Amino acid sequence: MEQLSVFWENTDLKHEFDQWIDEYISNETWHLEKDTDLTYLVHGNGVYAKAVTSISQSEGMLSQYLAHMFPGLVPDVVAVHPVHPWFILRKVSGHPLRDVPDQEQYEVALREYAKLQQRMSGETEQLLKMGVPDRRPSMLREEIESTFVEMSLNLERVQREEVLALKPELLSMCEELESGIPMSLDHGDLHGGNIFWEPESNQPVILDWGDATITHPFFSMRNILFDLLPEEDDTLWIEKIHELRKVYLKEWRHVAPTEILERHMKIAEELGCVYRAITWHTYVTAHRRDKKDSSDKPAQWLKLLLEYRKLQRDTH
């Protein structure tokens, strides 16, 4: 991929962005919310205007598409620029689930998200046309082959050797996930900070779809399950994860037999660590101005893979 440029450092493009959002929301005073090398976000009265780099170029169109198909579950999109990765969306009220953890609200969110994924499994070609990245297991195998050694360089020697020894098993996992459950949309960063609880509807709202891909749907659970209601005691934490995993898998019981669902989930929780490591390595850090801002992320996810495998052994 080419080195990304940040449009909001270009005076002419920044002026064009300002003019464009004023066409849709007139007489608005905009306030800066976020200004990084990945996202430029301003807010007005009940609305946000967002510009992203080509890493997330499909976010606006995808968000608009999802808002139309799942009103209330995805924020309303006012406008999407026809050329640039810019869009305007309605502000979401309420609070992030992470701020006020409530297991029942997490369970509702998991059920609604599973329904979204099942419906979107029939829309993968449409999503690919929008520019949503193709990271299905066959592609993930290629990504592992091309990046695994480089990603492991920031690990300590013993950890690096342990991770590299897992490569054949990880490739086999990719092959197993290629069939049995239809591919679908993965949010890419599904956690309690990107899911709000809307007080008026008393329902979840899922936002920030900039990391979305087409892949195995269960990869989404790697983030959210381990974001939930952490316990100081590892055994209690794992028990809570099992409870919430069952809630999610119950929504898939008509798609595949229970043993297939459970097997795919087990694989996705481990392979999902590698999937996230590659996300940071290939899709984010490689294009940042200051790579130190996230260059440690791949190694963190690979360490998490080792820790999770150990935790699974210790709690069984």
Tab-separated table of C-alpha atoms in Angstrom:
chain	number	residue	atom	x	y	z
A	1	MET	CA	0.000	0.000	0.000
A	2	GLU	CA	1.144	3.538	-0.602
A	3	GLN	CA	2.230	5.835	2.221
A	4	LEU	CA	-0.887	7.610	3.381
A	5	SER	CA	-1.213	11.370	3.417
A	6	VAL	CA	-3.320	13.191	5.968
A	7	PHE	CA	-5.721	15.447	4.094
A	8	TRP	CA	-6.350	17.818	6.992
A	9	GLU	CA	-2.766	19.065	6.725
A	10	ASN	CA	-3.563	20.179	3.174
A	11	THR	CA	-5.097	23.656	3.368
A	12	ASP	CA	-7.108	23.320	0.151
A	13	LEU	CA	-8.578	19.930	1.060
A	14	LYS	CA	-9.287	21.062	4.597
A	15	HIS	CA	-11.174	24.043	3.190
A	16	GLU	CA	-13.093	21.719	0.850
A	17	PHE	CA	-14.049	19.518	3.808
A	18	ASP	CA	-15.270	22.533	5.788
A	19	GLN	CA	-17.342	23.726	2.827
A	20	TRP	CA	-18.819	20.286	2.296
A	21	ILE	CA	-20.028	19.813	5.858
A	22	ASP	CA	-21.457	23.355	5.868
A	23	GLU	CA	-23.553	22.467	2.803
A	24	TYR	CA	-25.344	19.787	4.802
A	25	ILE	CA	-25.375	21.384	8.245
A	26	SER	CA	-25.661	25.140	7.799
A	27	ASN	CA	-24.983	27.773	10.456
A	28	GLU	CA	-23.247	25.235	12.658
A	29	THR	CA	-20.303	25.890	14.951
A	30	TRP	CA	-17.915	22.966	14.759
A	31	HIS	CA	-15.616	21.911	17.592
A	32	LEU	CA	-12.563	19.688	17.257
A	33	GLU	CA	-13.044	16.259	18.838
A	34	LYS	CA	-10.077	14.287	17.486
A	35	ASP	CA	-7.061	15.095	15.327
A	36	THR	CA	-4.660	12.202	14.707
A	37	ASP	CA	-2.831	10.774	11.712
A	38	LEU	CA	-5.782	8.376	11.286
A	39	THR	CA	-8.904	10.405	12.065
A	40	TYR	CA	-10.138	13.990	11.982
A	41	LEU	CA	-13.408	14.426	13.880
A	42	VAL	CA	-15.437	17.548	14.650
A	43	HIS	CA	-18.802	17.851	16.361
A	44	GLY	CA	-21.662	20.289	16.212
A	45	ASN	CA	-25.117	20.323	17.734
A	46	GLY	CA	-26.120	16.655	17.645
A	47	VAL	CA	-23.882	15.741	14.704
A	48	TYR	CA	-20.338	14.648	13.944
A	49	ALA	CA	-18.303	15.163	10.789
A	50	LYS	CA	-15.524	12.656	10.254
A	51	ALA	CA	-12.620	12.335	7.844
A	52	VAL	CA	-10.411	9.259	7.723
A	53	THR	CA	-7.448	8.047	5.703
A	54	SER	CA	-7.653	5.359	3.041
A	55	ILE	CA	-7.091	2.716	5.739
A	56	SER	CA	-10.769	3.238	6.621
A	57	GLN	CA	-11.976	4.525	3.270
A	58	SER	CA	-15.123	2.368	3.291
A	59	GLU	CA	-16.291	3.524	6.739
A	60	GLY	CA	-18.710	6.213	5.582
A	61	MET	CA	-20.408	4.147	2.885
A	62	LEU	CA	-20.537	1.059	5.109
A	63	SER	CA	-21.956	3.039	8.038
A	64	GLN	CA	-24.660	4.509	5.811
A	65	TYR	CA	-25.521	1.065	4.431
A	66	LEU	CA	-25.738	-0.483	7.896
A	67	ALA	CA	-27.755	2.429	9.299
A	68	HIS	CA	-30.301	1.849	6.541
A	69	MET	CA	-30.479	-1.895	7.148
A	70	PHE	CA	-30.337	-1.742	10.947
A	71	PRO	CA	-31.943	1.526	12.059
A	72	GLY	CA	-31.236	2.243	15.687
A	73	LEU	CA	-28.432	-0.304	15.966
A	74	VAL	CA	-26.041	1.816	13.861
A	75	PRO	CA	-25.924	5.654	14.042
A	76	ASP	CA	-27.804	7.562	11.339
A	77	VAL	CA	-25.568	8.888	8.566
A	78	VAL	CA	-26.528	12.292	7.161
A	79	ALA	CA	-24.189	12.324	4.167
A	80	VAL	CA	-21.217	10.546	2.605
A	81	HIS	CA	-18.843	12.380	0.274
A	82	PRO	CA	-18.857	10.821	-3.228
A	83	VAL	CA	-15.061	10.948	-3.608
A	84	HIS	CA	-13.291	11.539	-0.305
A	85	PRO	CA	-13.549	9.346	2.828
A	86	TRP	CA	-15.656	11.917	4.660
A	87	PHE	CA	-19.079	11.556	6.229
A	88	ILE	CA	-21.517	13.194	8.627
A	89	LEU	CA	-23.434	11.211	11.224
A	90	ARG	CA	-25.882	11.819	14.018
A	91	LYS	CA	-24.503	11.973	17.534
A	92	VAL	CA	-25.257	8.956	19.714
A	93	SER	CA	-26.728	9.631	23.141
A	94	GLY	CA	-26.193	7.476	26.184
A	95	HIS	CA	-22.984	5.960	27.535
A	96	PRO	CA	-20.400	3.415	26.372
A	97	LEU	CA	-21.044	-0.018	27.871
A	98	ARG	CA	-17.495	-0.012	29.193
A	99	ASP	CA	-18.207	3.018	31.402
A	100	VAL	CA	-21.063	1.387	33.316
A	101	PRO	CA	-20.600	-2.372	32.854
A	102	ASP	CA	-23.894	-4.245	32.911
A	103	GLN	CA	-23.919	-7.894	31.876
A	104	GLU	CA	-27.509	-7.809	30.651
A	105	GLN	CA	-26.737	-4.891	28.313
A	106	TYR	CA	-23.693	-6.720	26.956
A	107	GLU	CA	-25.862	-9.772	26.326
A	108	VAL	CA	-28.430	-7.723	24.391
A	109	ALA	CA	-25.624	-6.161	22.330
A	110	LEU	CA	-24.162	-9.587	21.521
A	111	ARG	CA	-27.531	-10.896	20.348
A	112	GLU	CA	-28.197	-7.891	18.129
A	113	TYR	CA	-24.693	-7.978	16.681
A	114	ALA	CA	-25.028	-11.694	15.871
A	115	LYS	CA	-28.270	-10.987	14.008
A	116	LEU	CA	-26.542	-8.229	12.044
A	117	GLN	CA	-23.708	-10.572	11.096
A	118	GLN	CA	-26.075	-13.307	9.954
A	119	ARG	CA	-27.963	-10.920	7.728
A	120	MET	CA	-24.743	-9.490	6.323
A	121	SER	CA	-23.389	-12.939	5.449
A	122	GLY	CA	-25.490	-12.707	2.298
A	123	GLU	CA	-24.118	-9.269	1.432
A	124	THR	CA	-20.390	-9.974	1.254
A	125	GLU	CA	-20.052	-9.167	-2.455
A	126	GLN	CA	-21.807	-5.841	-1.920
A	127	LEU	CA	-19.496	-5.071	1.001
A	128	LEU	CA	-16.412	-5.909	-1.039
A	129	LYS	CA	-17.601	-3.511	-3.752
A	130	MET	CA	-17.740	-0.788	-1.088
A	131	GLY	CA	-14.069	-1.392	-0.365
A	132	VAL	CA	-14.435	-3.365	2.857
A	133	PRO	CA	-11.176	-5.386	3.085
A	134	ASP	CA	-11.263	-9.097	2.305
A	135	ARG	CA	-9.649	-10.915	5.231
A	136	ARG	CA	-11.345	-14.263	4.964
A	137	PRO	CA	-9.358	-17.205	6.398
A	138	SER	CA	-7.719	-17.977	3.050
A	139	MET	CA	-6.400	-14.403	2.947
A	140	LEU	CA	-5.402	-14.581	6.609
A	141	ARG	CA	-3.249	-17.603	5.803
A	142	GLU	CA	-1.365	-15.530	3.239
A	143	GLU	CA	-0.995	-12.689	5.748
A	144	ILE	CA	0.452	-15.063	8.341
A	145	GLU	CA	2.912	-16.469	5.801
A	146	SER	CA	4.145	-12.993	4.859
A	147	THR	CA	4.204	-11.214	8.253
A	148	PHE	CA	4.614	-13.732	11.060
A	149	VAL	CA	8.394	-13.617	11.434
A	150	GLU	CA	8.547	-9.826	11.259
A	151	MET	CA	5.736	-9.391	13.799
A	152	SER	CA	7.535	-11.645	16.273
A	153	LEU	CA	10.759	-9.616	16.300
A	154	ASN	CA	9.644	-7.450	19.239
A	155	LEU	CA	9.058	-10.491	21.435
A	156	GLU	CA	11.624	-11.841	23.864
A	157	ARG	CA	13.583	-14.762	22.445
A	158	VAL	CA	11.723	-17.516	24.321
A	159	GLN	CA	8.332	-16.012	23.468
A	160	ARG	CA	9.342	-15.561	19.834
A	161	GLU	CA	10.365	-19.199	19.528
A	162	GLU	CA	7.119	-20.303	21.170
A	163	VAL	CA	5.020	-18.145	18.837
A	164	LEU	CA	6.851	-19.194	15.671
A	165	ALA	CA	6.420	-22.841	16.619
A	166	LEU	CA	2.652	-22.295	16.477
A	167	LYS	CA	2.665	-21.271	12.816
A	168	PRO	CA	1.694	-24.677	11.331
A	169	GLU	CA	-1.168	-24.980	13.827
A	170	LEU	CA	-2.378	-21.448	13.041
A	171	LEU	CA	-2.356	-22.136	9.300
A	172	SER	CA	-4.349	-25.302	9.928
A	173	MET	CA	-6.836	-23.260	11.978
A	174	CYS	CA	-7.330	-20.916	9.023
A	175	GLU	CA	-8.098	-23.874	6.792
A	176	GLU	CA	-10.636	-25.244	9.282
A	177	LEU	CA	-12.467	-21.904	9.514
A	178	GLU	CA	-12.907	-21.713	5.743
A	179	SER	CA	-16.025	-23.889	5.845
A	180	GLY	CA	-18.891	-24.644	8.195
A	181	ILE	CA	-20.047	-21.107	8.990
A	182	PRO	CA	-20.641	-18.419	6.332
A	183	MET	CA	-18.234	-15.510	6.160
A	184	SER	CA	-19.625	-12.145	7.187
A	185	LEU	CA	-18.848	-8.685	8.493
A	186	ASP	CA	-16.448	-8.232	11.392
A	187	HIS	CA	-16.617	-4.836	13.094
A	188	GLY	CA	-12.862	-5.021	13.652
A	189	ASP	CA	-12.792	-3.248	17.002
A	190	LEU	CA	-15.901	-4.388	18.844
A	191	HIS	CA	-15.610	-3.525	22.518
A	192	GLY	CA	-17.503	-1.682	25.221
A	193	GLY	CA	-16.126	1.669	24.112
A	194	ASN	CA	-17.675	1.333	20.655
A	195	ILE	CA	-21.072	0.138	21.877
A	196	PHE	CA	-23.343	2.720	23.484
A	197	TRP	CA	-26.497	2.103	25.476
A	198	GLU	CA	-29.158	4.490	24.209
A	199	PRO	CA	-31.479	5.451	27.114
A	200	GLU	CA	-34.536	6.429	25.079
A	201	SER	CA	-34.752	3.198	23.087
A	202	ASN	CA	-33.091	1.167	25.854
A	203	GLN	CA	-31.068	-0.567	23.141
A	204	PRO	CA	-27.412	-0.784	22.059
A	205	VAL	CA	-25.881	1.329	19.296
A	206	ILE	CA	-22.699	0.123	17.570
A	207	LEU	CA	-20.413	2.772	16.095
A	208	ASP	CA	-16.953	3.285	14.564
A	209	TRP	CA	-16.919	0.766	11.692
A	210	GLY	CA	-13.578	1.935	10.252
A	211	ASP	CA	-11.774	-1.355	10.980
A	212	ALA	CA	-14.492	-3.576	9.505
A	213	THR	CA	-13.539	-6.498	7.261
A	214	ILE	CA	-15.072	-9.530	5.592
A	215	THR	CA	-13.893	-12.583	7.497
A	216	HIS	CA	-15.059	-15.282	9.882
A	217	PRO	CA	-17.751	-13.640	12.030
A	218	PHE	CA	-16.466	-15.095	15.293
A	219	PHE	CA	-13.264	-13.019	15.141
A	220	SER	CA	-15.391	-10.164	16.475
A	221	MET	CA	-15.659	-11.913	19.812
A	222	ARG	CA	-11.922	-11.769	20.523
A	223	ASN	CA	-12.198	-8.130	21.550
A	224	ILE	CA	-15.587	-7.915	23.175
A	225	LEU	CA	-15.521	-11.087	25.277
A	226	PHE	CA	-12.239	-10.119	26.867
A	227	ASP	CA	-13.354	-6.526	27.387
A	228	LEU	CA	-16.330	-7.604	29.475
A	229	LEU	CA	-16.564	-7.112	33.183
A	230	PRO	CA	-13.015	-8.176	34.059
A	231	GLU	CA	-12.540	-10.149	37.240
A	232	GLU	CA	-9.416	-10.110	39.385
A	233	ASP	CA	-9.670	-13.883	39.668
A	234	ASP	CA	-8.820	-15.583	36.368
A	235	THR	CA	-11.173	-18.486	37.030
A	236	LEU	CA	-14.158	-16.184	37.631
A	237	TRP	CA	-13.226	-14.172	34.550
A	238	ILE	CA	-13.136	-17.279	32.365
A	239	GLU	CA	-16.500	-18.384	33.782
A	240	LYS	CA	-18.024	-15.039	32.831
A	241	ILE	CA	-16.565	-15.324	29.342
A	242	HIS	CA	-18.141	-18.783	28.999
A	243	GLU	CA	-21.538	-17.335	29.982
A	244	LEU	CA	-21.392	-14.576	27.392
A	245	ARG	CA	-19.977	-16.839	24.723
A	246	LYS	CA	-23.060	-19.051	25.134
A	247	VAL	CA	-25.328	-16.024	24.676
A	248	TYR	CA	-23.653	-15.206	21.355
A	249	LEU	CA	-23.470	-18.782	20.081
A	250	LYS	CA	-27.130	-19.398	20.896
A	251	GLU	CA	-27.986	-16.902	18.135
A	252	TRP	CA	-26.096	-19.113	15.651
A	253	ARG	CA	-27.645	-22.455	16.614
A	254	HIS	CA	-29.754	-22.554	13.418
A	255	VAL	CA	-26.654	-21.971	11.256
A	256	ALA	CA	-24.486	-24.929	12.279
A	257	PRO	CA	-24.394	-27.800	14.807
A	258	THR	CA	-23.329	-26.924	18.346
A	259	GLU	CA	-20.027	-28.793	18.085
A	260	ILE	CA	-19.083	-26.798	14.966
A	261	LEU	CA	-20.025	-23.500	16.608
A	262	GLU	CA	-18.006	-24.262	19.726
A	263	ARG	CA	-15.017	-25.495	17.738
A	264	HIS	CA	-14.992	-22.413	15.517
A	265	MET	CA	-15.294	-20.135	18.542
A	266	LYS	CA	-12.350	-21.815	20.264
A	267	ILE	CA	-10.242	-21.384	17.142
A	268	ALA	CA	-11.378	-17.796	16.583
A	269	GLU	CA	-10.427	-16.761	20.109
A	270	GLU	CA	-6.851	-17.939	19.546
A	271	LEU	CA	-6.461	-17.130	15.864
A	272	GLY	CA	-8.162	-13.800	16.534
A	273	CYS	CA	-5.065	-12.685	18.444
A	274	VAL	CA	-3.005	-13.179	15.284
A	275	TYR	CA	-5.708	-11.527	13.179
A	276	ARG	CA	-5.512	-8.440	15.443
A	277	ALA	CA	-1.706	-8.467	15.433
A	278	ILE	CA	-1.732	-8.369	11.623
A	279	THR	CA	-4.336	-5.595	11.666
A	280	TRP	CA	-1.949	-3.400	13.606
A	281	HIS	CA	1.139	-4.475	11.673
A	282	THR	CA	-0.171	-4.308	8.103
A	283	TYR	CA	-3.264	-2.133	8.118
A	284	VAL	CA	-2.376	0.538	10.684
A	285	THR	CA	1.234	0.919	11.838
A	286	ALA	CA	2.759	0.574	8.367
A	287	HIS	CA	0.996	3.791	7.338
A	288	ARG	CA	1.412	5.959	10.416
A	289	ARG	CA	3.643	8.997	10.454
A	290	ASP	CA	5.132	7.997	13.793
A	291	LYS	CA	5.202	4.224	13.781
A	292	LYS	CA	6.186	4.170	17.448
A	293	ASP	CA	2.585	5.109	18.262
A	294	SER	CA	1.506	1.532	17.632
A	295	SER	CA	4.556	-0.533	16.643
A	296	ASP	CA	4.324	-2.511	19.888
A	297	LYS	CA	0.737	-3.648	19.268
A	298	PRO	CA	1.469	-6.777	17.188
A	299	ALA	CA	3.792	-8.155	19.864
A	300	GLN	CA	1.186	-7.415	22.544
A	301	TRP	CA	-1.399	-9.476	20.676
A	302	LEU	CA	1.023	-12.348	20.116
A	303	LYS	CA	1.843	-12.344	23.841
A	304	LEU	CA	-1.871	-12.420	24.536
A	305	LEU	CA	-2.149	-15.516	22.364
A	306	LEU	CA	0.440	-17.294	24.507
A	307	GLU	CA	-1.158	-16.092	27.745
A	308	TYR	CA	-4.622	-17.171	26.649
A	309	ARG	CA	-3.474	-20.643	25.644
A	310	LYS	CA	-1.801	-21.017	29.052
A	311	LEU	CA	-4.898	-19.725	30.853
A	312	GLN	CA	-7.055	-22.225	28.982
A	313	ARG	CA	-4.754	-25.060	30.054
A	314	ASP	CA	-4.655	-23.884	33.676
A	315	THR	CA	-8.435	-23.545	34.011
A	316	HIS	CA	-9.369	-26.924	32.481
